[in-house]
Coordinates of C-alpha atoms and ligand atoms in Angstrom, one line a residue:
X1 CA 0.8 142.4 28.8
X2 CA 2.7 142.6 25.2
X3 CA 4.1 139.5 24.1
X4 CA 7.3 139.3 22.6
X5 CA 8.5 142.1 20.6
X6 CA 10.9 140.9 18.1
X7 CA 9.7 138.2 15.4
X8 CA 11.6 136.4 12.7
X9 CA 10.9 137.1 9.2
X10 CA 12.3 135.1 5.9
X11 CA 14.1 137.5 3.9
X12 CA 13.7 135.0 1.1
X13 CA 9.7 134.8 1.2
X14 CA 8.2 136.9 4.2
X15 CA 7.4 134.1 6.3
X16 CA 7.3 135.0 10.1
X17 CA 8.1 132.5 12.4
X18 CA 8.7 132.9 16.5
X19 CA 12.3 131.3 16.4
X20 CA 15.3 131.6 14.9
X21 CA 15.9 128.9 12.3
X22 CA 18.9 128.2 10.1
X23 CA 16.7 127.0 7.2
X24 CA 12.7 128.7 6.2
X25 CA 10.1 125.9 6.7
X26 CA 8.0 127.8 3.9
X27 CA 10.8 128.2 1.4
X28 CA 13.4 126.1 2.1
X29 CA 15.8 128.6 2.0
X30 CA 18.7 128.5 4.3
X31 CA 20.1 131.4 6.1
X32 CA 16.9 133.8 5.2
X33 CA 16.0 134.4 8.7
X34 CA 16.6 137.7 10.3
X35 CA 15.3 139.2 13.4
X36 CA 12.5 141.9 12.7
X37 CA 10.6 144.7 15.5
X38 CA 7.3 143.1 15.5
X39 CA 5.1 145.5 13.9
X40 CA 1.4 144.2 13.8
X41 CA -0.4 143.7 17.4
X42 CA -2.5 140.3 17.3
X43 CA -5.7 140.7 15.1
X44 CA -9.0 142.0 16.6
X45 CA -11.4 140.9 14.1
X46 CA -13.8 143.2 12.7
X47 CA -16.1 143.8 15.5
X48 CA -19.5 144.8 15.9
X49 CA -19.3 148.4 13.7
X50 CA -20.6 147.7 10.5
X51 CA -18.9 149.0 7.3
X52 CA -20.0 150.5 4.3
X53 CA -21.8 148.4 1.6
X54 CA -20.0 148.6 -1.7
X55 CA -20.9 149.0 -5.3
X56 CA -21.3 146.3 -7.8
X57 CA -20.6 147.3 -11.6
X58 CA -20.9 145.1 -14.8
X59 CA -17.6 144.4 -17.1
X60 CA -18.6 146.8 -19.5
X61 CA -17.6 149.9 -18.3
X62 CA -17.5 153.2 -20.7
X63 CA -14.5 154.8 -19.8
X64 CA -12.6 154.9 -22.4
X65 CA -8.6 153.0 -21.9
X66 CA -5.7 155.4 -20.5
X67 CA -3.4 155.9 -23.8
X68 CA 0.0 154.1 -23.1
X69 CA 3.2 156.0 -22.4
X70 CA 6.0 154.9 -25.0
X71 CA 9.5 155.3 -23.6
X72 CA 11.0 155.2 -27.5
X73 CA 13.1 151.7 -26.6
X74 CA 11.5 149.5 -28.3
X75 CA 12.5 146.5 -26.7
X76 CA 11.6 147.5 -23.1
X77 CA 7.9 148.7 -24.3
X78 CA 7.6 146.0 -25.7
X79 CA 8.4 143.9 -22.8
X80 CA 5.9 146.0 -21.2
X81 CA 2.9 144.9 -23.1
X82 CA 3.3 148.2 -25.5
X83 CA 4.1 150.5 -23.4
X84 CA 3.6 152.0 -19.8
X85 CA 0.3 152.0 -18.2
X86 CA -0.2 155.0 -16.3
X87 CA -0.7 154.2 -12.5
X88 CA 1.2 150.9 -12.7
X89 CA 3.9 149.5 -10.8
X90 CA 6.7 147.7 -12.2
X91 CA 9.6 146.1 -10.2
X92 CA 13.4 145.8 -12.4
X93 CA 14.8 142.8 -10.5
X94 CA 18.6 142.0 -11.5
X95 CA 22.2 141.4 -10.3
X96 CA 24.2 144.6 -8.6
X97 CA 25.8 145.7 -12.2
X98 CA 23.7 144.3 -14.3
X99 CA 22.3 147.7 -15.8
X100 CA 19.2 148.5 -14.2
X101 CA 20.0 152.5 -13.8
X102 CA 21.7 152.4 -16.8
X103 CA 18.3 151.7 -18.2
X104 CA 15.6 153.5 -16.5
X105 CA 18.6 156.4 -16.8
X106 CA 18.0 156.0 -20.3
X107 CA 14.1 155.4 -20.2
X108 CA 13.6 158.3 -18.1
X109 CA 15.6 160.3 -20.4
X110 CA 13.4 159.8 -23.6
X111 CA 10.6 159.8 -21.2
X112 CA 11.1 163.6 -19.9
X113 CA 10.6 165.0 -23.2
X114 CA 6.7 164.1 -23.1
X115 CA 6.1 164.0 -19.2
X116 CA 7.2 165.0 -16.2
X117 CA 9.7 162.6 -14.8
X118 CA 11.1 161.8 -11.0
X119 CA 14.4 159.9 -10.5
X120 CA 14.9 159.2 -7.0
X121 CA 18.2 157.4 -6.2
X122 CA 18.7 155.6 -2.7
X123 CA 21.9 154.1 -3.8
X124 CA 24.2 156.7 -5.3
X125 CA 25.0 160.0 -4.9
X126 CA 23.4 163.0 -7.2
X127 CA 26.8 163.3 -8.7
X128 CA 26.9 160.1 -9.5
X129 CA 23.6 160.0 -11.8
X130 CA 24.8 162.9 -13.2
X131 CA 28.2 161.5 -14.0
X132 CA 26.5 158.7 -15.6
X133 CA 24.4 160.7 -17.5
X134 CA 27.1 162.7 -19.1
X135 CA 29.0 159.5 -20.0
X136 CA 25.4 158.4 -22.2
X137 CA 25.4 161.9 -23.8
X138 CA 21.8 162.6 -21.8
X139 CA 22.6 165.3 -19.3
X140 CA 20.2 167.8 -21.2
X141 CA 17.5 165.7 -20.4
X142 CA 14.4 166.7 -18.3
X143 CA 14.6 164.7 -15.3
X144 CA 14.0 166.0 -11.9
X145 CA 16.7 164.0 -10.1
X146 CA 17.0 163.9 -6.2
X147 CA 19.0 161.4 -3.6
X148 CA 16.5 160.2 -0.2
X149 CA 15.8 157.6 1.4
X150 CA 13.1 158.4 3.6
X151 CA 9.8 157.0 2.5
X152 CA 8.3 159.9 4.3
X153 CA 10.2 162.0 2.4
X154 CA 9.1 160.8 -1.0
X155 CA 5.3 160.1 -0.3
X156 CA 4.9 163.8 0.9
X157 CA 6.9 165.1 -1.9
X158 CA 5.1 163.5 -4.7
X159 CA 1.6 163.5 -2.8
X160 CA 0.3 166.6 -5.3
X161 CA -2.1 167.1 -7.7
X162 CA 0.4 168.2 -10.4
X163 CA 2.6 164.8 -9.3
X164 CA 4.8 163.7 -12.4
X165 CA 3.5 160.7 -14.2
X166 CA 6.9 158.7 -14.1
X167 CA 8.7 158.0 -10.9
X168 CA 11.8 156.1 -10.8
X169 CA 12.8 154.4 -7.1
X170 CA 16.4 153.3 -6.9
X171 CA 16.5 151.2 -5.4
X172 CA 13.8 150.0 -2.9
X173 CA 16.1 148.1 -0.9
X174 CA 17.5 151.7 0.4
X175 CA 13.9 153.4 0.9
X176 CA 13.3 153.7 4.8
X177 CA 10.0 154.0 6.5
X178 CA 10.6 155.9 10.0
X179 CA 7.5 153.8 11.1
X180 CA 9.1 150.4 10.7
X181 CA 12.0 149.7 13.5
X182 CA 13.9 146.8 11.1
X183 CA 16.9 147.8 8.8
X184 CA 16.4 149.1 5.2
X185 CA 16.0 146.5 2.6
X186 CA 14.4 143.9 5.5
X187 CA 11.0 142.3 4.5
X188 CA 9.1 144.7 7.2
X189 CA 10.5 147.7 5.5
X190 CA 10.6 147.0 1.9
X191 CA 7.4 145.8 1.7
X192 CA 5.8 148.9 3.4
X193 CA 7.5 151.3 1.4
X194 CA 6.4 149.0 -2.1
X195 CA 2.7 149.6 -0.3
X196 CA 2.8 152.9 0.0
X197 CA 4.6 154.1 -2.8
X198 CA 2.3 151.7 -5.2
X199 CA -0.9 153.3 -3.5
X200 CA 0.3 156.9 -4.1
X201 CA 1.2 155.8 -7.8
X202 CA -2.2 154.5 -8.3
X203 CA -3.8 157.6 -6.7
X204 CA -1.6 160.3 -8.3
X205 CA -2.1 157.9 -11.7
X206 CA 1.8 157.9 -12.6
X207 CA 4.3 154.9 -13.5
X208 CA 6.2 153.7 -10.7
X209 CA 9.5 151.6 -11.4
X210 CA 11.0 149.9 -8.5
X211 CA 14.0 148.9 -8.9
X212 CA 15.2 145.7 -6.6
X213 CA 18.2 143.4 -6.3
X214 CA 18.7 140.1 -6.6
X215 CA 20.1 137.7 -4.2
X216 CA 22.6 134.9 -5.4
X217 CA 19.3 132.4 -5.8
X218 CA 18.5 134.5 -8.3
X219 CA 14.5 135.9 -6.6
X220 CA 14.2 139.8 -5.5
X221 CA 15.8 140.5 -2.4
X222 CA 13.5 140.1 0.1
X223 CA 10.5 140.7 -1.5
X224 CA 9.5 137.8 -3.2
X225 CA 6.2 139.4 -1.8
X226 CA 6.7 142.6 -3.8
X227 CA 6.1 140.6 -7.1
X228 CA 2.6 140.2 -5.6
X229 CA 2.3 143.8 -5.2
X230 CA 3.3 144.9 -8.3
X231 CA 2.0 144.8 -11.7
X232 CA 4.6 143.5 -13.8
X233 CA 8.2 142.1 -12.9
X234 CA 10.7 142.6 -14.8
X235 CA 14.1 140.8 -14.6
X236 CA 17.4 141.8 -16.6
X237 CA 19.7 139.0 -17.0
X238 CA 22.9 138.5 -18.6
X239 CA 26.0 136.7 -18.0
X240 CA 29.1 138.4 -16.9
X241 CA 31.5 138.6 -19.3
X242 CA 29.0 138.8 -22.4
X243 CA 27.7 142.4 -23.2
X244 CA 24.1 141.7 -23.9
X245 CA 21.6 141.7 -21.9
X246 CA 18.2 140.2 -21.3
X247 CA 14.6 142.0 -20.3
X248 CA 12.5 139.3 -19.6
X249 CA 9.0 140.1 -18.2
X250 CA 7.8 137.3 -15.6
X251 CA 4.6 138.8 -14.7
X252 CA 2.8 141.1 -16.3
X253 CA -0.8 142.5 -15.7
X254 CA -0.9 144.0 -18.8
X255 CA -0.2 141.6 -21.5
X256 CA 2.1 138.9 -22.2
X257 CA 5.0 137.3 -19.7
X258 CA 7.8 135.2 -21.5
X259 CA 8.5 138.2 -23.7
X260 CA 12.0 139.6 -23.9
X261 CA 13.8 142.7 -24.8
X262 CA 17.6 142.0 -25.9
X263 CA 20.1 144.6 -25.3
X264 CA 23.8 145.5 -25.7
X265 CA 26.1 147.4 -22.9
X266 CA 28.1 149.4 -24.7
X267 CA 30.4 152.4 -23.5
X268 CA 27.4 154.4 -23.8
X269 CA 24.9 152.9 -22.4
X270 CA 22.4 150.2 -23.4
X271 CA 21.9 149.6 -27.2
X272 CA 18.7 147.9 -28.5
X273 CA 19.3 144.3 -30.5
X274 CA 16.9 144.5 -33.5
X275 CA 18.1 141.1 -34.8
X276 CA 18.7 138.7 -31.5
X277 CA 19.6 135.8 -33.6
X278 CA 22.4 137.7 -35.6
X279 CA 23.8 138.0 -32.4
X280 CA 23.3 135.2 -30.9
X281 CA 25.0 133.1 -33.8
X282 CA 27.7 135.7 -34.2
X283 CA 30.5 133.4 -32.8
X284 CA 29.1 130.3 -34.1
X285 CA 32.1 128.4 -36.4
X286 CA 30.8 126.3 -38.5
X287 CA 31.8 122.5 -38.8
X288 CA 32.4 121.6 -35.5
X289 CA 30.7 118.3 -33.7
X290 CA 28.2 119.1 -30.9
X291 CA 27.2 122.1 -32.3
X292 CA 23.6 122.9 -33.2
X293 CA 20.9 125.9 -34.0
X294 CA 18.0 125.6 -32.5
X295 CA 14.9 127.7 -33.5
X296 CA 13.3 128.9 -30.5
X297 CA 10.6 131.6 -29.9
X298 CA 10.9 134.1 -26.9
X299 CA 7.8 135.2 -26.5
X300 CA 6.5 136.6 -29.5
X301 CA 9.6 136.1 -30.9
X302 CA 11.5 133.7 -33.1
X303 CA 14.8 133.3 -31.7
X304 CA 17.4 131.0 -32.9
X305 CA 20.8 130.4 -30.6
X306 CA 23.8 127.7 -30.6
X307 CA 23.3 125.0 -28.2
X308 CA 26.6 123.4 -27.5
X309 CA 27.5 120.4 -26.4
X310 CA 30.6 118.3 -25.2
X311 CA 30.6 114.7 -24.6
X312 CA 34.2 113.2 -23.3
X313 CA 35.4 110.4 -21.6
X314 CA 35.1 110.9 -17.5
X315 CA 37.4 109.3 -14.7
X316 CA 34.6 109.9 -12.4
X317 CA 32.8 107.2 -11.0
X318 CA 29.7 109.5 -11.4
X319 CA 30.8 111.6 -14.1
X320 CA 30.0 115.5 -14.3
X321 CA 27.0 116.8 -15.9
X322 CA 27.5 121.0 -16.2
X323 CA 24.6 122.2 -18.0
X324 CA 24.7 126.6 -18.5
X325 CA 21.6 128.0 -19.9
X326 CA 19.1 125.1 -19.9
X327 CA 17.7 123.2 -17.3
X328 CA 19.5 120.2 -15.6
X329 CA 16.8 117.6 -14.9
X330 CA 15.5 118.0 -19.0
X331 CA 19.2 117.2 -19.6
X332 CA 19.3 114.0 -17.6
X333 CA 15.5 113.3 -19.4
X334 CA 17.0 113.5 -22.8
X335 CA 20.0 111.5 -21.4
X336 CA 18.2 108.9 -20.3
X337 CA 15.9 108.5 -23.5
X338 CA 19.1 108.2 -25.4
X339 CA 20.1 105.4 -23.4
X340 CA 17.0 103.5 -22.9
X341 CA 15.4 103.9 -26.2
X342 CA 18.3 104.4 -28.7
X343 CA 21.0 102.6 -27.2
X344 CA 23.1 105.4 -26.6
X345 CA 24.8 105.1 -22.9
X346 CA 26.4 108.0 -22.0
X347 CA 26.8 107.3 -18.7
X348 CA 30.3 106.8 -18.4
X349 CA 31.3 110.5 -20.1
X350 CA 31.4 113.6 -18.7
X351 CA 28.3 115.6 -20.3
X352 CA 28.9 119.8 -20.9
X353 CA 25.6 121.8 -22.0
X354 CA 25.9 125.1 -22.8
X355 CA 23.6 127.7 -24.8
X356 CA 25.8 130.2 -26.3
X357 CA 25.3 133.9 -25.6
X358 CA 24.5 133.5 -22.6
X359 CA 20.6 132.8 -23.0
X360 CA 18.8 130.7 -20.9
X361 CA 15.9 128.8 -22.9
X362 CA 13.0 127.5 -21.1
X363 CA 11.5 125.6 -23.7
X364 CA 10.4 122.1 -24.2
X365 CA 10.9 122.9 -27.9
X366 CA 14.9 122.8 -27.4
X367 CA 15.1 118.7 -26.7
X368 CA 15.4 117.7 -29.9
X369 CA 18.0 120.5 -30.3
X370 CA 20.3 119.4 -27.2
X371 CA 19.8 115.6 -28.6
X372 CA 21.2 116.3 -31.7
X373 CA 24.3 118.3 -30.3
X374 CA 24.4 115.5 -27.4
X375 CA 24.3 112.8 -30.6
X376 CA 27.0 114.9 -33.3
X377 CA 28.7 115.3 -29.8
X378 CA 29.6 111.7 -29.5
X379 CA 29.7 110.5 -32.4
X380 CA 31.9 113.1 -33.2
X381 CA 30.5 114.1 -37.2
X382 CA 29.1 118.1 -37.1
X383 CA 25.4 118.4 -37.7
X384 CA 25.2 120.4 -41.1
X385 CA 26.3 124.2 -40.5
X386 CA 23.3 125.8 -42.3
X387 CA 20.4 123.4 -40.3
X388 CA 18.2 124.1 -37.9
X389 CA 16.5 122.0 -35.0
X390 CA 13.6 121.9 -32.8
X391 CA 11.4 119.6 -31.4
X392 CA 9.9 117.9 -28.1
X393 CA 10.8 114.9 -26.9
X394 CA 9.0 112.0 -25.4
X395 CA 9.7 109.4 -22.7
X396 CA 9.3 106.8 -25.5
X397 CA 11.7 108.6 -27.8
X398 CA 8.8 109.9 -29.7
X399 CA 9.5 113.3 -31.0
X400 CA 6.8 115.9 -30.5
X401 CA 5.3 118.6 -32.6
X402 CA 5.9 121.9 -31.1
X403 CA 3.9 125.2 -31.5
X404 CA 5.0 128.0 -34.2
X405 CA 6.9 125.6 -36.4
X406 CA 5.8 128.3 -39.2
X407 CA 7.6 131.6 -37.5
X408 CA 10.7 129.4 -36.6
X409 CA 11.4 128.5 -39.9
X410 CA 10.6 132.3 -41.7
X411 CA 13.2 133.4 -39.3
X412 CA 16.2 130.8 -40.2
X413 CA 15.3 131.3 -43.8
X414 CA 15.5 135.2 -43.2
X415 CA 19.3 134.5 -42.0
X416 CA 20.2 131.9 -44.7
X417 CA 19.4 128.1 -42.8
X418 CA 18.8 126.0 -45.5
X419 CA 17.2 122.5 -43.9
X420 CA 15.1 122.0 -41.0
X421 CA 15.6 119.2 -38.7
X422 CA 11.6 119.3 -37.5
X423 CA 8.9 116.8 -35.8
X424 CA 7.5 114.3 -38.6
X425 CA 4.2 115.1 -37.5
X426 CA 3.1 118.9 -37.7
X427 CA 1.1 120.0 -34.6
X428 CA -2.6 120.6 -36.0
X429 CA -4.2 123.9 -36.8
X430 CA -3.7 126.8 -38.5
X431 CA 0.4 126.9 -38.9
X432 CA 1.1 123.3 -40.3
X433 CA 3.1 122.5 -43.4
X434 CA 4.4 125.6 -45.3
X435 CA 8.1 125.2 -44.3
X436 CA 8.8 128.0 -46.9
X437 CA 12.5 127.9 -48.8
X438 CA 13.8 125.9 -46.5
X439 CA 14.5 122.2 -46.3
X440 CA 12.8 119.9 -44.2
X441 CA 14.2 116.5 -42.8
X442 CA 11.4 115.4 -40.5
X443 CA 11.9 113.2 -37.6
X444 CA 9.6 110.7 -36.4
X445 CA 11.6 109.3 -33.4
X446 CA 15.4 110.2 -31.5
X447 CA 16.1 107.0 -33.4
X448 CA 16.8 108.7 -36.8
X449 CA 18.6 111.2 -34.8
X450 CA 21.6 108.7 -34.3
X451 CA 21.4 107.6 -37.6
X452 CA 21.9 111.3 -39.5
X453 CA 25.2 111.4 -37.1
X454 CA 26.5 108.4 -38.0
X455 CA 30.4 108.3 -37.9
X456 CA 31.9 107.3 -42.1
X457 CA 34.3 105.1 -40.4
X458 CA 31.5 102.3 -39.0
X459 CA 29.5 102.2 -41.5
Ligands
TYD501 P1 24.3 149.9 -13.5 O1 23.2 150.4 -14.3 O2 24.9 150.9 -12.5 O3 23.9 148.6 -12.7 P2 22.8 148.3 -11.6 O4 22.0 149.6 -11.4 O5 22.0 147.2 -12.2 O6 23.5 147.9 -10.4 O7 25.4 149.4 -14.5 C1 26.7 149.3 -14.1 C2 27.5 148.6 -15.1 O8 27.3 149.0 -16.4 C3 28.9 148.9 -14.8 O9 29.6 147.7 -14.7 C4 29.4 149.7 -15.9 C5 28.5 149.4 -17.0 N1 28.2 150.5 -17.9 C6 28.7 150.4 -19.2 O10 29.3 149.5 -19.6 N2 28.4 151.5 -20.1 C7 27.7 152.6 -19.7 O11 27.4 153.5 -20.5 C8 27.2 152.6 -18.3 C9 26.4 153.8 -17.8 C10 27.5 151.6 -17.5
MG502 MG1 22.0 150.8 -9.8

């Protein structure tokens, strides 16, 4: 007798549980769960046939590497690890809007001039690539464009020995296995189609972009099991309102994660940022209190963007604490060292974070950064226009070396900083000491913090 035959899967993480819930046990997120067909009958086990013994091989093999496919943006191959592997799969997460077709339109674009190149769109209607492409001046390109849906479809389509090497999917919350009896863009479906379309790409040997949205939480729709499929995830990021935009890899089989591509949107189409920190400080006016630069490295890349700060007087009885662009519970850290180790209560003002540009920095590095804007903040005197900051900090108020201090300071000499607010102590190893033209003010503990920012009027 067949049990029951619906299930309930997470749309969050995939988990699969035999009742409805408001909230997923395995993710804790609430609302995830949809009803699903069930697909899989209960396991077997293996069984008495025996199966085929496989070949052992030693690390040293003597084929000789695939050559990488270079789509001519710069930024996104270099995201990629230096270009595109052939047979790989990689999955453009973002926001609706954000500019993921804008991008592969383009990538495929420069693409089809050295390959064969498939753009399959779930989401919009042949017109509508084409329209877009005659807005970015790319119409002439060679892409073989087509609109479907149906996985079948695709897999039997492409399923050739002369298959073209790049293959665009757009998205694969529209592709529709007639196998599966869920909804498009359920777990059950999206994840099958991801299987087969990844196994065909590693077959047929050509790149494979998947292109998947992002929920409000900010993960894949869905499949936060397709960034176990794939082989590097990418995610474009940008705050509405600002024009550029962020490639950041966050897995990547085939070289480095943290890396990150800046790009503009621009009335025709995405434009590559050579100089990130130009743009970054754009807007920046000088003189103003709870301002500061920090000097930060994305990757393999210095970056150096305004943190901002505002410290006023709250009415609350807990007073606000918005942080944009940074993470909230470092905030409170660096809060609470000012208090307890520098006498610095803040705990009866409202505290605003916010990293200009629309950025979002991961790194420990920025502490000493967001302490000095927190500090110039509230005691109302600008830190110095043409300095730079970065630094860890510690529990005890100790400020920390941090890696790179080298490459962080070339790059705010290259754009005119003239002083360096850096750890006292240089981390150890190769890149210590040579601070170049700049500067350097170095800081043992948050302590001398408080004293640079010193309001005249007190003293
Ligand atoms: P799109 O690539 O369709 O987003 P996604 O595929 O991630 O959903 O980008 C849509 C947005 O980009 C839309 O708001 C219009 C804007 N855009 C430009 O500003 N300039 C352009 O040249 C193009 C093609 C789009
Ligand atoms: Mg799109």
């Amino acid at each position: 007798m067949s049990k029951s035959t619906t299930r309930f899967v997470c749309q969050e993480c995939g988990a699969v549980t035999a009742k409805w819930a408001g909230k997923c046990e395995a993710c804790g997120a609430w609302n995830s769960i949809t009803e699903e067909a069930a697909r899989e009958s209960t396991p077997k086990g293996l069984g008495a046939k025996p199966g085929r013994k496989i070949e052992f091989v030693g690390l040293d093999g003597n084929a000789a590497p695939v050559p990488r496919l270079l789509t001519g943006i710069g930024e996104l191959d270099r995201v990629a690890g230096g270009g595109l592997v052939p047979g790989s799969a990689l999955l453009v997460g973002g926001d609706p809007g954000i500019g993921k077709s804008t991008l592969l339109t383009q990538a495929t674009a420069l693409l089809a001039s050295q390959v064969p190149v498939v753009y399959i769109s779930g989401e919009e209607a042949v017109d509508q690539v084409r329209l877009r492409a005659r807005r970015m001046g790319l119409e002439k390109a060679n892409v073989a464009l087509a609109s479907a849906t149906s996985l079948r479809d695709i897999v039997s389509t492409l399923d050739t020995a002369d298959a073209p090497k790049v293959v665009v999917i757009d998205s694969i919350q529209t592709m529709f296995a007639d196998t599966v009896e869920s909804a498009p863009g359920t777990v059950t479906q999206v994840r099958t189609c991801a299987h087969e379309l990844i196994r065909l790409a590693k077959r047929r040997g050509f790149v494979l972009f998947l292109v998947g949205h992002v929920t409000k939480e900010g993960t894949i729709a869905g499949p936060r099991v397709l960034e176990h499929m794939v082989d590097t995830v990418l995610y474009f990021e940008g705050e509405r309102g600002h024009q550029f935009r962020i490639l950041r890899a966050v897995k990547n089989r085939f070289g480095a994660t943290d890396e990150i591509g800046v790009f503009e949107m621009t009335d025709r189409g995405l434009a590559e940022v050579a100089n990130p920190s130009a743009l970054f400080l754009a807007e920046r006016r000088g003189n103003v209190s709870g301002s500061c630069v920090f000097a930060g490295i994305e990757g393999t890349r210095p970056m150096l963007v305004e943190i901002q700060a505002l410290v006023a007087p709250s009415t609350l009885s807990s007073p606000r604490r918005a942080v944009v662009g940074w993470d909230s519970s470092r905030l409170a850290m660096v809060l609470a060292v000012l208090d307890a180790r520098c006498g610095l209560a803040l705990s009866g003002n409202d505290v605003y974070l916010n990293v200009a540009g629309g950025l979002r920095i991961t790194e420990p590095a920025a502490d000493l950064a967001v302490a000095a804007a927190l500090v110039s903040s509230a005691s109302d005197v600008p830190v110095p226009a043409d300095m730079v900051v970065f630094g860890e900090i510690g529990l005890s108020g100790e400020v920390r070396a941090v890696a790179q201090s080298d490459l962080r300071l070339k790059e705010a000499a290259k754009l005119g900083f003239a002083q360096g607010l850096v750890p006292a102590t240089p981390r150890k190893g190769k890149n210590s000491g040579a601070a170049g033209p700049l500067g350097i003010k170095p800081i043992g503990h948050l302590q001398d913090v408080l004293g640079l920012f010193r309001p005249a009027s007190r003293e």
